[in-house]
Every structure is written in structure tokens, then in C-alpha cells.
Coordinates of C-alpha atoms in Angstrom, one line a residue:
X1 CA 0.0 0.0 0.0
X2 CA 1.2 3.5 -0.7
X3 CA -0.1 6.5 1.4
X4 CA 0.0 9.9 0.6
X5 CA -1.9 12.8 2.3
X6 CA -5.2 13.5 1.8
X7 CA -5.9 10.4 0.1
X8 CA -9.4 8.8 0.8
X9 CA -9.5 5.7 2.5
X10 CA -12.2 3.3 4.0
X11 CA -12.2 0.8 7.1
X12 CA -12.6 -2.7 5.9
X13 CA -13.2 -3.5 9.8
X14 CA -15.1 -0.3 10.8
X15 CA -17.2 0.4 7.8
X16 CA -19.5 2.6 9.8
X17 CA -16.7 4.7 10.7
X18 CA -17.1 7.0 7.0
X19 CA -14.5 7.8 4.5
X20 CA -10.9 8.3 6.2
X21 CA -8.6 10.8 5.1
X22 CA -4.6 10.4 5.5
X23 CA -3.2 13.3 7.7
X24 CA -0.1 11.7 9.1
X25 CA 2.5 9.6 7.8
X26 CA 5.2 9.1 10.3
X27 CA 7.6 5.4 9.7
X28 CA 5.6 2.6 8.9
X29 CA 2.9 4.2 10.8
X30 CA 0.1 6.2 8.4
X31 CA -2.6 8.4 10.7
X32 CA -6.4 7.7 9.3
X33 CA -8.9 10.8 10.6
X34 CA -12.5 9.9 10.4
X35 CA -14.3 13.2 10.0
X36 CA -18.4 11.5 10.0
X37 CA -17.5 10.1 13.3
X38 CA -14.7 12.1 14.4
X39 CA -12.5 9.0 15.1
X40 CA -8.8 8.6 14.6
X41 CA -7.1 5.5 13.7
X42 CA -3.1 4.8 13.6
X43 CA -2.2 1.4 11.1
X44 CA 0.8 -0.4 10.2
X45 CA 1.2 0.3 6.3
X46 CA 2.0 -3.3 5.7
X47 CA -0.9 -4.8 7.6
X48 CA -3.7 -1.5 7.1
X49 CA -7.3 -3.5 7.0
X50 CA -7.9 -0.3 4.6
X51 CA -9.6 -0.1 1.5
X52 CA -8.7 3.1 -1.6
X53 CA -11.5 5.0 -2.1
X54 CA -11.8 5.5 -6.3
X55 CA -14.6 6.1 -8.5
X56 CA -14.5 5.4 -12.1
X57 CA -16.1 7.5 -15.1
X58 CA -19.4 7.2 -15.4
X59 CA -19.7 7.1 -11.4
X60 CA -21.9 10.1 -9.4
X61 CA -19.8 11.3 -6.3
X62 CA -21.2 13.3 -3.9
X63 CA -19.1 16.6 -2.7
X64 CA -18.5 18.0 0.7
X65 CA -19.6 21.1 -0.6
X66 CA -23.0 19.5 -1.1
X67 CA -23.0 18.6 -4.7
X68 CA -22.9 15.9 -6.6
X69 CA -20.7 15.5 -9.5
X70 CA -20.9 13.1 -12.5
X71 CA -17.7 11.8 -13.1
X72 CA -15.9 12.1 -16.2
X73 CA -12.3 11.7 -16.1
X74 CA -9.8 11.0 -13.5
X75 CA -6.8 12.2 -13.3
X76 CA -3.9 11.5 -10.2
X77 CA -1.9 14.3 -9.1
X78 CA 0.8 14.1 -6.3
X79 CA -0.3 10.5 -5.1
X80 CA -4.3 11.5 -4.9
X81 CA -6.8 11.5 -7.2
X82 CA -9.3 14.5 -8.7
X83 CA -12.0 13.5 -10.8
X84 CA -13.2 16.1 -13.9
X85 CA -16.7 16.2 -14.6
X86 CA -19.9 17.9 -14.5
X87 CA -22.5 18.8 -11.6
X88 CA -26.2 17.4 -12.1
X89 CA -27.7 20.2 -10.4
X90 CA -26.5 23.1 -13.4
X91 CA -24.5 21.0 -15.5
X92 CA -21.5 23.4 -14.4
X93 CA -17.9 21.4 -15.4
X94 CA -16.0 21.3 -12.1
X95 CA -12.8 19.3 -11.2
X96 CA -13.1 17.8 -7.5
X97 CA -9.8 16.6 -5.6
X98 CA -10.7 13.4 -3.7
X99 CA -9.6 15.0 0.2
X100 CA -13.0 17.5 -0.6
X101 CA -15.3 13.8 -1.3
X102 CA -18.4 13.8 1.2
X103 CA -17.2 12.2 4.1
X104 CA -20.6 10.5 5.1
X105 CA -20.0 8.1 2.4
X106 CA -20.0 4.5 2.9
X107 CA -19.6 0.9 1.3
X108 CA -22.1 -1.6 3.2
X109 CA -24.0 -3.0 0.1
X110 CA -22.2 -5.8 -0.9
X111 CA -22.5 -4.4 -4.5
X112 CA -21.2 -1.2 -3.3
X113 CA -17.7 -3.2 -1.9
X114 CA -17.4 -5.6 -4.6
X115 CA -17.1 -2.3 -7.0
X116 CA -14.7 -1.0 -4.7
X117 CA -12.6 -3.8 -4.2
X118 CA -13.0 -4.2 -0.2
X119 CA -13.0 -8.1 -0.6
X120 CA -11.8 -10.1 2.4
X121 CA -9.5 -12.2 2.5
X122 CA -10.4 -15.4 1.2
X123 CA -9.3 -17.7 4.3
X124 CA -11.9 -15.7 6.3
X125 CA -14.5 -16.6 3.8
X126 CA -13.7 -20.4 3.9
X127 CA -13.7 -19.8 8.0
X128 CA -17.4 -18.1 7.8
X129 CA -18.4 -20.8 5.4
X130 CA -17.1 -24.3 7.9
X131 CA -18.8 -21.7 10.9
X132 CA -22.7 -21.3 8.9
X133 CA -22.2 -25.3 8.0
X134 CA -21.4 -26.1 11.5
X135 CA -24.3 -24.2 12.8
X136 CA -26.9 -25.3 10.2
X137 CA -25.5 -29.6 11.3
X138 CA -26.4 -28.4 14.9
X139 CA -29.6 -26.6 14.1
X140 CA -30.2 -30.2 12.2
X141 CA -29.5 -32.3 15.5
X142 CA -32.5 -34.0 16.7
X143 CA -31.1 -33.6 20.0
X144 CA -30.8 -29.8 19.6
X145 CA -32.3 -28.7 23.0
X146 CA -32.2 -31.4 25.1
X147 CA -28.4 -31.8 25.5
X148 CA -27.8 -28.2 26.6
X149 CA -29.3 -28.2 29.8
X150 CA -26.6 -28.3 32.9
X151 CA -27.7 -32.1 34.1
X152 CA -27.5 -35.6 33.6
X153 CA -29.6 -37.4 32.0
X154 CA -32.1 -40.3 33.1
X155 CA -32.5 -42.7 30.0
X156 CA -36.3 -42.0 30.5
X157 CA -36.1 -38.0 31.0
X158 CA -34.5 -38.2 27.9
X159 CA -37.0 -40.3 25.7
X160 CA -40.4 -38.7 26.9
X161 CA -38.9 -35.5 26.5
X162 CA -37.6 -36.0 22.6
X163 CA -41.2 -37.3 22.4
X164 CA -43.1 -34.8 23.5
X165 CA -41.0 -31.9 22.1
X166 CA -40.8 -32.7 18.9
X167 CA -44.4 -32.3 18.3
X168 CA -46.4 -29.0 17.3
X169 CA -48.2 -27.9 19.9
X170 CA -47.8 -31.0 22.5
X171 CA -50.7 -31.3 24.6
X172 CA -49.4 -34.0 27.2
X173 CA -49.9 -35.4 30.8
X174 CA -46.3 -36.6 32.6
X175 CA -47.4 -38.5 35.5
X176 CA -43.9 -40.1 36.4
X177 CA -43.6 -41.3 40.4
X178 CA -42.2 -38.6 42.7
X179 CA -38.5 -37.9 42.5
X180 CA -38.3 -39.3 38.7
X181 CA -37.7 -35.7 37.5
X182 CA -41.3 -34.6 36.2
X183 CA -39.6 -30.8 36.6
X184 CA -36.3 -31.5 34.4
X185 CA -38.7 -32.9 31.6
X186 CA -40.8 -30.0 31.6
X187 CA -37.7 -27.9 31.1
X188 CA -35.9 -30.2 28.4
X189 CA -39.3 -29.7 26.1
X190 CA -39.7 -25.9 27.1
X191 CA -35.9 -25.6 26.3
X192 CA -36.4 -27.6 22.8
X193 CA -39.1 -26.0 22.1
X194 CA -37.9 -22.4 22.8
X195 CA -34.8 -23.1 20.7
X196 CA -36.3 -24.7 17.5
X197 CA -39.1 -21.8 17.2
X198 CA -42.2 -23.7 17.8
X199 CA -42.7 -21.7 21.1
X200 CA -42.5 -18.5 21.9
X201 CA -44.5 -17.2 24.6
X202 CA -44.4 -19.8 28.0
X203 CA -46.4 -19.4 30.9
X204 CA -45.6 -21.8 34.2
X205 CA -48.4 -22.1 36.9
X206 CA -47.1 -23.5 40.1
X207 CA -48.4 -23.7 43.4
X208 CA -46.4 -20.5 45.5
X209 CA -44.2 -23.0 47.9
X210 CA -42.9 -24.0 44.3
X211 CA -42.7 -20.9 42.4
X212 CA -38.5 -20.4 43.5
X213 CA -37.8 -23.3 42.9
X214 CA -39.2 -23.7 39.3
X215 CA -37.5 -19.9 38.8
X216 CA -34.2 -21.2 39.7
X217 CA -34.5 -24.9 38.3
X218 CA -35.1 -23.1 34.8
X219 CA -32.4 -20.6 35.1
X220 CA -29.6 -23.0 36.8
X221 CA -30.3 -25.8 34.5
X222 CA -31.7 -24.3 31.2
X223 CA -30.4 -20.4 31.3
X224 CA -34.2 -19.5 30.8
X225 CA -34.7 -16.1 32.2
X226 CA -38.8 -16.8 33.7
X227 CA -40.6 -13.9 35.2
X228 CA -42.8 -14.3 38.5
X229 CA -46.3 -12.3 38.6
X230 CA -46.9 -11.5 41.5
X231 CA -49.2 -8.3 43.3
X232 CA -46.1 -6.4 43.2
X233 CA -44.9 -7.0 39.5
X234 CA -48.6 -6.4 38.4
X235 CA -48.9 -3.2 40.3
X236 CA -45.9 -1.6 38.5
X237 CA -47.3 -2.6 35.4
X238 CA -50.3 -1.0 36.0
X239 CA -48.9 2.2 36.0
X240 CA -47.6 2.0 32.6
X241 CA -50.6 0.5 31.3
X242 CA -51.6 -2.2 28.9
X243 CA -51.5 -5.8 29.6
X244 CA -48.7 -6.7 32.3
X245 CA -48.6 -10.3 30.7
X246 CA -47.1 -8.5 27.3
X247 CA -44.3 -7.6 28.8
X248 CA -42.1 -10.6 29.3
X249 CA -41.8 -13.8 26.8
X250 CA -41.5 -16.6 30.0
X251 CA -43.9 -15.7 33.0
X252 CA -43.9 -17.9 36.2
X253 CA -47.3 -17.5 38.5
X254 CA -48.6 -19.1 41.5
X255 CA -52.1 -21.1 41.4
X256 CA -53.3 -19.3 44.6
X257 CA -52.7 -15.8 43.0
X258 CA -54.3 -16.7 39.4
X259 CA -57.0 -17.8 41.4
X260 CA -57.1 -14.9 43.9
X261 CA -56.9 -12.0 41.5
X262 CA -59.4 -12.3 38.8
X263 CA -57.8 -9.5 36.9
X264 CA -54.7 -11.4 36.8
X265 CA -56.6 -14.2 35.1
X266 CA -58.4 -11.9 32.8
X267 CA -54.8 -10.5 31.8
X268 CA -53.2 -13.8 30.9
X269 CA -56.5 -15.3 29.7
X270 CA -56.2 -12.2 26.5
X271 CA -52.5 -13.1 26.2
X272 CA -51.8 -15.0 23.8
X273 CA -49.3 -18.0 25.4
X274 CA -48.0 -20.7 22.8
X275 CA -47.2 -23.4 25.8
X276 CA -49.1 -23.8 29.2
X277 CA -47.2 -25.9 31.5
X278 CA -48.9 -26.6 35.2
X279 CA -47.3 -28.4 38.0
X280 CA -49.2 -29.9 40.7
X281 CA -52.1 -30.7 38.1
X282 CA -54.0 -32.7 40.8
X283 CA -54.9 -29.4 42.7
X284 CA -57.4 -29.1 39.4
X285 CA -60.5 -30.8 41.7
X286 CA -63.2 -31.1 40.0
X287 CA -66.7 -33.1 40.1
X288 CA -69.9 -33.8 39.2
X289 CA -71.8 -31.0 41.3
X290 CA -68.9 -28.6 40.8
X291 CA -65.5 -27.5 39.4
X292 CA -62.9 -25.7 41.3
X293 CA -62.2 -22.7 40.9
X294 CA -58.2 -23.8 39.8
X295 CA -59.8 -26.2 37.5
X296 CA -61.6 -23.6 35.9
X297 CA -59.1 -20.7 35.4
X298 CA -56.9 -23.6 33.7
X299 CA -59.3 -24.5 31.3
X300 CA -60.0 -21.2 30.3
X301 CA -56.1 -21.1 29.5
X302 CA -55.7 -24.4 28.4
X303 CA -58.6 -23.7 25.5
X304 CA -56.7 -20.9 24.0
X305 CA -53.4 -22.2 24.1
X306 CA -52.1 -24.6 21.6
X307 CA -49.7 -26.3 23.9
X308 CA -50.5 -27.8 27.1
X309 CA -48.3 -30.0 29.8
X310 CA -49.9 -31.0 33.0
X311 CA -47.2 -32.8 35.3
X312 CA -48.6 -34.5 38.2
X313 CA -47.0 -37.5 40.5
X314 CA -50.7 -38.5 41.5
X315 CA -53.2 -38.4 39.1
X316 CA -56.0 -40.1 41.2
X317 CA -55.4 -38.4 44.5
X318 CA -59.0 -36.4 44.3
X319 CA -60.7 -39.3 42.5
X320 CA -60.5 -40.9 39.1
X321 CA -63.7 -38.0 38.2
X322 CA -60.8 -35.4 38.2
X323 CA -58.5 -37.6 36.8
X324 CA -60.4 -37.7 33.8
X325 CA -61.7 -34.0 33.8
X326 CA -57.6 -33.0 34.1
X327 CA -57.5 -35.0 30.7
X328 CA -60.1 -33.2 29.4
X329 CA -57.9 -29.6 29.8
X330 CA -55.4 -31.9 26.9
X331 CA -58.5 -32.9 24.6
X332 CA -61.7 -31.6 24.9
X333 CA -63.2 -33.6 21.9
X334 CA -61.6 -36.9 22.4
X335 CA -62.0 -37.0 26.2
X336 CA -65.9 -36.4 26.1
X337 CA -66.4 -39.2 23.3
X338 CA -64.7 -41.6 24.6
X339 CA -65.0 -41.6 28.4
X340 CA -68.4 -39.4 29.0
X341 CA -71.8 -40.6 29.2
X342 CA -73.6 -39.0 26.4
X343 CA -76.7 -39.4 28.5
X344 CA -75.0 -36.2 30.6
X345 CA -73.5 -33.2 29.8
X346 CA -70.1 -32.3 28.2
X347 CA -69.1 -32.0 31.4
X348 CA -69.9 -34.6 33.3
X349 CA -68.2 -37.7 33.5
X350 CA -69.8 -41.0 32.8
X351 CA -70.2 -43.5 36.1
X352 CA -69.0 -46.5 33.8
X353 CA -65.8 -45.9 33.4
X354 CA -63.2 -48.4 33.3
X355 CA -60.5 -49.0 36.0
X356 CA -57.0 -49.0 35.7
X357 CA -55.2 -51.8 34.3
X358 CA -52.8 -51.3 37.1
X359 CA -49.9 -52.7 34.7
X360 CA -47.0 -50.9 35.4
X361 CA -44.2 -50.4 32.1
X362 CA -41.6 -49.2 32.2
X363 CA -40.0 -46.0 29.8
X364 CA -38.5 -48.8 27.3
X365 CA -41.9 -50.5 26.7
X366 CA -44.5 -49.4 24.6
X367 CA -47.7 -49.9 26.2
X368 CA -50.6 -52.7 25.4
X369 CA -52.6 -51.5 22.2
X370 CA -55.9 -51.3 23.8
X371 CA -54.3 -48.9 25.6
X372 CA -53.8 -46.3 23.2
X373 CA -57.3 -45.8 22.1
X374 CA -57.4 -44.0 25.4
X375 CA -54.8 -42.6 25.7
X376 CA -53.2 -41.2 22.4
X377 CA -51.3 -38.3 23.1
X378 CA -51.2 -38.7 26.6
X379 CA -47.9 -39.8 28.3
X380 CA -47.3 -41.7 31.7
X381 CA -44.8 -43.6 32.8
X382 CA -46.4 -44.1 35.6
X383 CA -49.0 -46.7 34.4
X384 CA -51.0 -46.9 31.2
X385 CA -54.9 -47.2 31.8
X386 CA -56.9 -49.2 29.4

């Protein structure tokens, strides 16, 4: 590279910077001045990630004067460049030295630095090319999203969770015994499902003795960020107005306070959520006289949102009525054809329903076939009912 003052020059590194003039050449040292940004930059000659600045007949440059000036010859003088032509305001023929260009120009487009020869250096391209086809393999992995949580991995936590999360929109029940890590599959399929784009928008409803524990669970393990709702979080938001529940991508909520504060249900109820994950599910009482009010609030939610996970250790703790009601939160249609009377309502469960099997299988068994009439998209390890 040769430098001369006043010569134009432009930052193949700092492209936003503007055009660069020379105003010191000292050694092997040049001096770069920025004027747009009022930067200054020092280079080695030899290794100067700087690009010359020329235009070509035929080219419009703009002035610093203001003007723009249609080039028609070039001409170097002393090391630096002026370019003859004539202004397209007036038509006037001027000559313009290249130290009085506009200095707001830049070269972004990659049309604009292909025609002015700032072209990287071709081992950086093949560097940026191995990078995109290493990304695009993991973004192919059909473990993407469940090997990236800080954990290790049960054989079982790992197969119901590439189950379930590879489906659109799962709408599942996880009914594994207590302690078999109904928590760290809920966060493998929120993670997975997060990371390949078919969620967005999760909301988490815990009972409040579990709400810190869920909001450090998903940070620890899965570096998911949740927010917790609470009377205080809501109160701020009311001050600046609008739906609280818009304001964050991953909320965390207790039961007791969506079922306490009825604007706090009406609020999430007109959010839209992609994924409804609730722990605890066997709270959600409900029978044939009356529903809870948990039950309820849920399957308001649960009707608007297209996912749905319901993670309970005892499904039958209130009775098999609510067992079956809670299944109705994953599929309204199915559930009430299959398992209520059509002599009753849509929501009331028949009285001839059939018991459990009470065959246990484990996660590397595939349960009986009569089994999954009842059960199609619903997942337990814990025991399949026929």
C-alpha cells in the first residue's frame, strides 16, 4: 500500500466509521482521521485493514460542498486523485480533488464493496463458510435442546422429552412417580421447544411454595430467564398501562394468585401463550356437582393455548372424576367421546368408566394396544390405563 496525504480511504473493519482521510504519515505508521465520526485511527502500512476510495467515469460522487458530481475523467496528481466532470444540479464542469469527497459516504452494500474492491481475504471466507455449515449440522441435530441443559440425563427423562417436544403444539400429561424428574422434563421440552421456534411465549403455573424453585430450576439448569407475577410486578405494570402479561416472553405464576386475583386471570387469559405448563395438576378438583375454581381458570387457558403439559406425580389423589376431567384440559373432543356418558352433559363424566389396568411399564416398553385408544397423546410412565 502506498499512502499519501489527503488520500481517501475506507475501514474494511469499521465500515461505519465513513471515508478516512490520510493526515499523518510518520515510519511505517500512516494516521487515518474519520471526520463523519470524528475517530482517529493509527495502522501499520503493511498490515492496514484499509480499503482506496476511487470512482471510475461514469460514477456520481457526492461533494463536501453538497454537490454531486458526475464523473468524467480521472486524473492522479501528487499520489491523490481529482476527478473532472460535471454537476447534475446546473451541468457546471468542475474538477473535484478526492480530500474534498463527502465524508458520510460508505460501502455496506455488498454491491457497493465488490465495486470498490473491499473483498476479504479469502481464508476468512472459507472460516465463515465451515462456521454457517457447522451451525446449520447443529440446528439439524434432533437432540438440539435437550443436550444443553446443565444435568445428567435419566435414560427415560430423555426419551419422553424427545417425544413430546418434537411435536407441534404438545398437549401431554407426565405422570412419572415422585423424585423421577417430572420438573427437568418439563424444562428439556420448554428448552427444545424455545430453541427450535415452535414456542415462543411460555407461561408456568405453580403452586407459591414452588414458584422459587421452578424460577431457579429453569435458570440454573436451562439459562431460561422466567418472570414471577406476583401483586407487586402487576402493580408496577399497571402504572404504565396495557397488559402486564405483554411484557415478558417466560412468566412464572402461583395457582393461589391466578386464582385470587381475577384481573390477573383476565390479563393472561387475552395473552396470547404458545405453551401452558402446570405443576401440581392434581390441585385441578373437579366433580360432578362442581368445578374448582383452579380447574376452571386452567381450562380457560388451556382452550386458548395450543400447547399444554400438566405434570402430576398422583393423578387419582381427588378421584378418578378429576383424573379424567384434568384429561379433558389436553383434549376436549376426544375425552368427552370416549369416556363421558352421552346421556350427561359435556361435562360430566360418565359413572361406567373403566378402571385402571394397574400394569406398570416401564419407559423402554410401549404400552398394550388397547391402551392407546385411550390414551393417544397422553404420556405416563407411571402406568397406562386401558
Amino acid at each position: 500500500m502506498k499512502f499519501a496525504l489527503g488520500q481517501r480511504w475506507i475501514s474494511d473493519a469499521e465500515s461505519d466509521l465513513g471515508l478516512g482521510t490520510v493526515v499523518g504519515i510518520d515510519g511505517r505508521m500512516v494516521t487515518i482521521l474519520f471526520p463523519a465520526s470524528g475517530e482517529t485511527r493509527l495502522y501499520a502500512m503493511n498490515e492496514a485493514p484499509l480499503t482506496r476510495v476511487q470512482f471510475n467515469p461514469g460514477d456520481t460522487v457526492k461533494s463536501a460542498q453538497e454537490f454531486s458530481l458526475l464523473v468524467e475523467r480521472v486524473e492522479e496528481v501528487n499520489q491523490t486523485l481529482v476527478y473532472h466532470g460535471e454537476r447534475t444540479d446546473n451541468g457546471e464542469a468542475v474538477s473535484l480533488r478526492e480530500t474534498f469527497l463527502d465524508h458520510f459516504i460508505s460501502f455496506s452494500s455488498p454491491q457497493d464493496r465488490l465495486f470498490t474492491g473491499q473483498i476479504d481475504r479469502f481464508d476468512w471466507f472459507t472460516l465463515r463458510y465451515h462456521s454457517w455449515q457447522h451451525v446449520h449440522q447443529q440446528q439439524r441435530n434432533p437432540l438440539r435442546g435437550l443436550v444443553g441443559g446443565r444435568l445428567s440425563l435419566i435414560p427415560h427423562q430423555l426419551h419422553i422429552a424427545n417425544e413430546v417436544s418434537q411435536r407441534h403444539a404438545p398437549r401431554v400429561l407426565l405422570s412419572d412417580e415422585v423424585g423421577l424428574g417430572k420438573t427437568i422434563e418439563a424444562g428439556l421440552i420448554i428448552h427444545q421447544q424455545l430453541l427450535s421456534g415452535l414456542a415462543s411465549r411460555v407461561l408456568i403455573v405453580v403452586p407459591e411454595s414452588l414458584q422459587h424453585q421452578w424460577l431457579v430450576e429453569m435458570l440454573r439448569r436451562f439459562n431460561l430467564k422466567f418472570a414471577i407475577f406476583d401483586d407487586e410486578r402487576l402493580t408496577e405494570a399497571a402504572a404504565d398501562g396495557g397488559n402486564p402479561f405483554e411484557t415478558e416472553q417466560l412468566v412464572l405464576l402461583s395457582l393461589d394468585f391466578l386464582t385470587r386475583k381475577k384481573a390477573a386471570f383476565e390479563a393472561a387469559a387475552e395473552t396470547h401463550w404458545d405453551l401452558l405448563v402446570v405443576d401440581e395438576a392434581h390441585h385441578l378438583s373437579w366433580s360432578e356437582t362442581e368445578a374448582s375454581t383452579e380447574y376452571q381458570r386452567i381450562e380457560t387457558l388451556a382452550q386458548d393455548t395450543p400447547g399444554v403439559i400438566l405434570l402430576t406425580a398422583t393423578p387419582d389423589q381427588l378421584g378418578h372424576q378429576s383424573h379424567f376431567a384434568r384429561l379433558r384440559l389436553l383434549d376436549p373432543a376426544f375425552m368427552t367421546t370416549r369416556l363421558l356418558s352421552p346421556k350427561n352433559s359435556s361435562t360430566r363424566p360418565s359413572r361406567h368408566w373403566r378402571a385402571p389396568c394397574n400394569r406398570k411399564y416401564r419407559y423402554r416398553h410401549q404400552p398394550p394396544k388397547h391402551c392407546n385408544s385411550c390414551y393417544r397423546d397422553l404420556i405416563s410412565i407411571r402406568s397406562w390405563h386401558c
